[in-house]
Short mmCIF file of C-alpha atoms in Angstrom, two decimals:
data_model
loop_
_atom_site.label_atom_id
_atom_site.label_comp_id
_atom_site.label_asym_id
_atom_site.label_seq_id
_atom_site.Cartn_x
_atom_site.Cartn_y
_atom_site.Cartn_z
CA UNK A 1219 199.50 162.03 54.22
CA UNK A 1220 196.74 162.07 51.60
CA UNK A 1221 196.04 165.77 50.99
CA UNK A 1222 192.54 165.18 49.62
CA UNK A 1223 189.62 166.54 51.57
CA UNK A 1224 187.75 164.27 53.99
CA UNK A 1225 185.15 162.03 52.40
CA UNK A 1226 182.36 163.90 54.13
CA UNK A 1227 183.77 167.15 52.72
CA UNK A 1228 184.22 166.01 49.12
CA UNK A 1229 181.76 163.28 48.23
CA UNK A 1230 178.51 164.42 46.70
CA UNK A 1231 175.45 162.62 48.07
CA UNK A 1232 174.00 159.95 45.83
CA UNK A 1233 170.52 161.39 46.12
CA UNK A 1234 169.43 164.63 47.72
CA UNK A 1235 166.50 164.53 50.11
CA UNK A 1236 163.19 165.94 48.96
CA UNK A 1237 163.10 169.72 49.41
CA UNK A 1238 161.25 170.98 52.45
CA UNK A 1239 157.88 172.61 51.75
CA UNK A 1240 158.25 176.33 51.08
CA UNK A 1241 156.99 178.70 53.73
CA UNK A 1242 153.53 179.95 52.96
CA UNK A 1243 152.45 176.89 51.01
CA UNK A 1244 149.34 174.97 51.98
CA UNK A 1245 151.52 172.04 53.04
CA UNK A 1246 153.69 174.23 55.26
CA UNK A 1247 150.60 175.73 56.87
CA UNK A 1248 149.33 172.20 57.54
CA UNK A 1249 152.67 171.31 59.14
CA UNK A 1250 152.49 174.42 61.33
CA UNK A 1251 148.94 173.59 62.39
CA UNK A 1252 149.82 170.01 63.30
CA UNK A 1253 152.84 171.22 65.27
CA UNK A 1254 150.60 173.70 67.08
CA UNK A 1255 148.15 170.92 67.99
CA UNK A 1256 151.02 168.94 69.49
CA UNK A 1257 152.63 171.93 71.19
CA UNK A 1258 149.32 172.97 72.75
CA UNK A 1259 148.66 169.46 74.05
CA UNK A 1260 145.70 168.70 71.79
CA UNK A 1261 147.77 165.79 70.48
CA UNK A 1262 149.88 164.20 73.22
CA UNK A 1263 153.04 162.10 72.73
CA UNK A 1264 151.94 158.59 71.73
CA UNK A 1265 148.49 159.76 70.60
CA UNK A 1266 146.94 158.43 67.40
CA UNK A 1267 146.11 161.08 64.81
CA UNK A 1268 142.60 161.37 63.38
CA UNK A 1269 142.29 159.95 59.87
CA UNK A 1270 143.87 161.86 57.02
CA UNK A 1271 140.37 162.69 55.73
CA UNK A 1272 139.19 164.02 59.11
CA UNK A 1273 142.34 166.06 59.67
CA UNK A 1274 142.11 167.60 56.21
CA UNK A 1275 138.49 168.55 56.82
CA UNK A 1276 139.28 169.89 60.30
CA UNK A 1277 142.10 172.10 59.01
CA UNK A 1278 140.32 173.04 55.79
CA UNK A 1279 142.96 171.74 53.38
CA UNK A 1280 143.14 169.06 50.70
CA UNK A 1281 143.98 165.46 51.58
CA UNK A 1282 147.06 165.61 49.34
CA UNK A 1283 148.46 168.59 51.29
CA UNK A 1284 147.69 166.83 54.57
CA UNK A 1285 149.44 163.71 53.30
CA UNK A 1286 152.55 165.75 52.47
CA UNK A 1287 152.48 167.42 55.88
CA UNK A 1288 152.26 164.07 57.64
CA UNK A 1289 155.09 162.70 55.52
CA UNK A 1290 157.31 165.70 56.35
CA UNK A 1291 156.66 165.41 60.09
CA UNK A 1292 157.34 161.67 59.92
CA UNK A 1293 160.75 162.33 58.38
CA UNK A 1294 161.46 164.79 61.20
CA UNK A 1295 160.61 162.18 63.84
CA UNK A 1296 157.50 163.98 65.09
CA UNK A 1297 155.08 161.38 63.71
CA UNK A 1298 155.40 157.66 63.03
CA UNK A 1299 153.38 155.36 60.80
CA UNK A 1300 152.39 152.01 62.30
CA UNK A 1301 151.41 149.50 59.67
CA UNK A 1302 147.73 148.68 59.84
CA UNK A 1303 147.20 150.96 62.82
CA UNK A 1304 147.56 154.55 61.69
CA UNK A 1305 149.74 157.58 62.33
CA UNK A 1306 150.91 158.37 65.85
CA UNK A 1307 152.75 161.19 67.57
CA UNK A 1308 156.14 159.87 68.67
CA UNK A 1309 157.33 160.18 72.25
CA UNK A 1310 159.02 163.40 71.07
CA UNK A 1311 162.34 162.40 72.57
CA UNK A 1312 165.39 164.46 71.68
CA UNK A 1313 167.10 161.59 69.88
CA UNK A 1314 164.16 161.22 67.49
CA UNK A 1315 163.65 164.91 66.83
CA UNK A 1316 167.33 165.77 66.37
CA UNK A 1317 168.27 162.80 64.19
CA UNK A 1318 168.44 165.12 61.18
CA UNK A 1319 171.66 166.59 62.61
CA UNK A 1320 173.33 163.39 61.43
CA UNK A 1321 172.17 164.06 57.87
CA UNK A 1322 173.56 167.60 58.04
CA UNK A 1323 176.93 166.32 59.27
CA UNK A 1324 177.14 163.61 56.61
CA UNK A 1325 176.26 165.93 53.73
CA UNK A 1326 178.23 169.01 54.80
CA UNK A 1327 181.31 169.96 52.83
CA UNK A 1328 184.35 172.18 53.20
CA UNK A 1329 183.88 175.34 55.30
CA UNK A 1330 180.43 174.23 56.45
CA UNK A 1331 182.01 171.15 58.01
CA UNK A 1332 184.47 173.41 59.86
CA UNK A 1333 181.48 175.35 61.21
CA UNK A 1334 179.92 172.14 62.48
CA UNK A 1335 183.17 171.25 64.24
CA UNK A 1336 183.16 174.66 65.91
CA UNK A 1337 179.67 173.94 67.21
CA UNK A 1338 180.77 170.49 68.34
CA UNK A 1339 183.80 171.93 70.16
CA UNK A 1340 181.57 174.31 72.14
CA UNK A 1341 178.99 171.68 73.01
CA UNK A 1342 181.43 168.85 73.66
CA UNK A 1343 183.50 170.93 76.05
CA UNK A 1344 180.34 171.95 77.91
CA UNK A 1345 179.02 168.38 78.03
CA UNK A 1346 182.36 167.06 79.28
CA UNK A 1347 182.46 169.70 82.03
CA UNK A 1348 178.95 168.71 83.12
CA UNK A 1349 179.94 165.04 83.00
CA UNK A 1350 182.91 165.69 85.28
CA UNK A 1351 180.50 166.89 87.93
CA UNK A 1352 177.84 164.24 87.40
CA UNK A 1353 179.47 161.05 86.10
CA UNK A 1354 178.83 157.86 88.06
CA UNK A 1355 181.31 155.12 88.92
CA UNK A 1356 179.71 152.80 86.35
CA UNK A 1357 179.92 155.44 83.63
CA UNK A 1358 183.56 156.12 84.51
CA UNK A 1359 184.28 152.42 84.18
CA UNK A 1360 182.65 152.44 80.73
CA UNK A 1361 184.73 155.43 79.63
CA UNK A 1362 187.91 153.71 80.86
CA UNK A 1363 186.95 150.51 79.03
CA UNK A 1364 186.77 152.32 75.69
CA UNK A 1365 189.94 154.29 76.43
CA UNK A 1366 191.82 151.05 77.12
CA UNK A 1367 190.47 149.49 73.94
CA UNK A 1368 191.57 152.51 71.87
CA UNK A 1369 195.05 152.28 73.34
CA UNK A 1370 195.31 148.57 72.54
CA UNK A 1371 194.98 148.83 68.75
CA UNK A 1372 196.19 150.77 65.73
CA UNK A 1373 193.24 149.67 63.58
CA UNK A 1374 191.37 152.87 62.61
CA UNK A 1375 188.01 151.07 62.45
CA UNK A 1376 188.37 149.66 65.96
CA UNK A 1377 189.59 153.00 67.27
CA UNK A 1378 186.66 154.72 65.58
CA UNK A 1379 184.10 152.46 67.25
CA UNK A 1380 185.60 152.98 70.70
CA UNK A 1381 186.11 156.70 70.12
CA UNK A 1382 182.42 157.14 69.28
CA UNK A 1383 181.43 155.10 72.33
CA UNK A 1384 183.90 156.99 74.58
CA UNK A 1385 182.36 160.35 73.70
CA UNK A 1386 178.79 159.00 73.73
CA UNK A 1387 179.15 157.76 77.32
CA UNK A 1388 180.54 161.14 78.37
CA UNK A 1389 177.71 163.03 76.65
CA UNK A 1390 175.20 160.76 78.36
CA UNK A 1391 176.87 161.36 81.73
CA UNK A 1392 176.30 165.10 81.31
CA UNK A 1393 172.65 164.43 82.06
CA UNK A 1394 171.23 166.53 79.22
CA UNK A 1395 169.49 164.33 76.65
CA UNK A 1396 169.02 167.16 74.15
CA UNK A 1397 172.71 168.07 74.17
CA UNK A 1398 173.67 164.39 73.90
CA UNK A 1399 171.36 163.97 70.89
CA UNK A 1400 172.82 167.01 69.12
CA UNK A 1401 176.38 165.81 69.76
CA UNK A 1402 175.50 162.34 68.51
CA UNK A 1403 174.14 163.88 65.33
CA UNK A 1404 177.22 166.04 64.84
CA UNK A 1405 179.50 163.01 65.17
CA UNK A 1406 179.46 161.85 61.56
CA UNK A 1407 180.95 158.35 61.43
CA UNK A 1408 182.06 158.92 57.81
CA UNK A 1409 184.03 162.03 58.68
CA UNK A 1410 185.49 160.62 61.89
CA UNK A 1411 186.68 157.53 59.99
CA UNK A 1412 188.53 159.79 57.55
CA UNK A 1413 190.09 161.70 60.46
CA UNK A 1414 191.35 158.51 62.11
CA UNK A 1415 192.84 157.26 58.83
CA UNK A 1416 194.51 160.63 58.38
CA UNK A 1417 195.88 160.53 61.92
CA UNK A 1418 197.25 157.04 61.27
CA UNK A 1419 199.13 158.31 58.19
CA UNK A 1420 200.50 161.25 60.17
CA UNK A 1421 201.58 159.03 63.05
CA UNK A 1422 199.38 161.16 65.32
CA UNK A 1423 197.74 158.34 67.28
CA UNK A 1424 199.89 159.02 70.35
CA UNK A 1425 198.79 162.64 70.46
CA UNK A 1426 195.11 161.74 70.28
CA UNK A 1427 195.61 159.05 72.91
CA UNK A 1428 197.10 161.67 75.21
CA UNK A 1429 194.09 163.92 74.57
CA UNK A 1430 191.66 161.13 75.45
CA UNK A 1431 193.70 160.32 78.55
CA UNK A 1432 193.53 163.97 79.66
CA UNK A 1433 189.75 163.93 79.34
CA UNK A 1434 189.59 160.71 81.36
CA UNK A 1435 191.83 162.12 84.12
CA UNK A 1436 189.64 165.19 84.45
CA UNK A 1437 186.53 163.00 84.73
CA UNK A 1438 188.15 160.80 87.38
CA UNK A 1439 189.12 163.94 89.32
CA UNK A 1440 185.59 165.34 88.89
CA UNK A 1441 187.22 168.57 87.70
CA UNK A 1442 184.78 170.39 85.36
CA UNK A 1443 187.20 173.08 84.20
CA UNK A 1444 189.97 170.62 83.42
CA UNK A 1445 187.44 168.47 81.59
CA UNK A 1446 186.19 171.46 79.60
CA UNK A 1447 189.72 172.43 78.57
CA UNK A 1448 190.72 168.87 77.64
CA UNK A 1449 187.63 168.33 75.48
CA UNK A 1450 187.99 171.71 73.78
CA UNK A 1451 191.64 170.97 72.98
CA UNK A 1452 190.75 167.53 71.61
CA UNK A 1453 188.02 168.72 69.23
CA UNK A 1454 190.13 171.78 68.42
CA UNK A 1455 192.86 169.48 67.09
CA UNK A 1456 190.34 167.89 64.71
CA UNK A 1457 189.16 171.33 63.66
CA UNK A 1458 192.72 172.46 62.87
CA UNK A 1459 193.40 169.22 61.01
CA UNK A 1460 190.39 169.84 58.78
CA UNK A 1461 191.39 173.46 58.15
CA UNK A 1462 194.80 172.21 57.00
CA UNK A 1463 193.12 169.76 54.61
CA UNK A 1464 191.13 172.59 53.06
CA UNK A 1465 194.19 174.67 52.25
CA UNK A 1466 194.98 174.85 48.49
#
């Protein structure tokens, strides 16, 4: 097997994102004030913001600082710019606000990536346990569809697509949109692709198929504890695989 680190653990990003405003700066204070207006209900989800000029005057800051604050909150999914219409508060859904988890997962390297997998193992096992208690017949059918498709191919790219969908359906069945959004962000496609290629080289597909099958059986049985254990074991295998890759 290729002993190099996973792509997500070794490749440097082509361009780093702009640094976040430092705490205590005028821009950061503007961000905090806008967040407070939203949190206190003075700006509701879907509401149009006052003009940049009016907001700057209202908060007693320069227009340039207000512009930077709006830009930062747009990147975070709190605000959205609509061409020719203005700036609006988003619907503040978990998927929008937690999208930055995907950036963290894609740019993490080495030990930090192991830490993210530890977080994913905890959350995924909890989500799978919840799903076992709450999953519907239609959702079970969707999980089985992706399991069958994974078992029918040795192509890592096809397996990857169905693996992502398999876990996404389960996270959705847990009934917690925030947890599902965090898990989706932690599931870096780049890293998972490297894992599946590594598993192919190790001849470990059968093991991972058994792990997916165990998760599916627990869901069918509506057995939360069996589901929790199966999911924890599955992500734990990935975690151990990565630790082995990081050894000198």
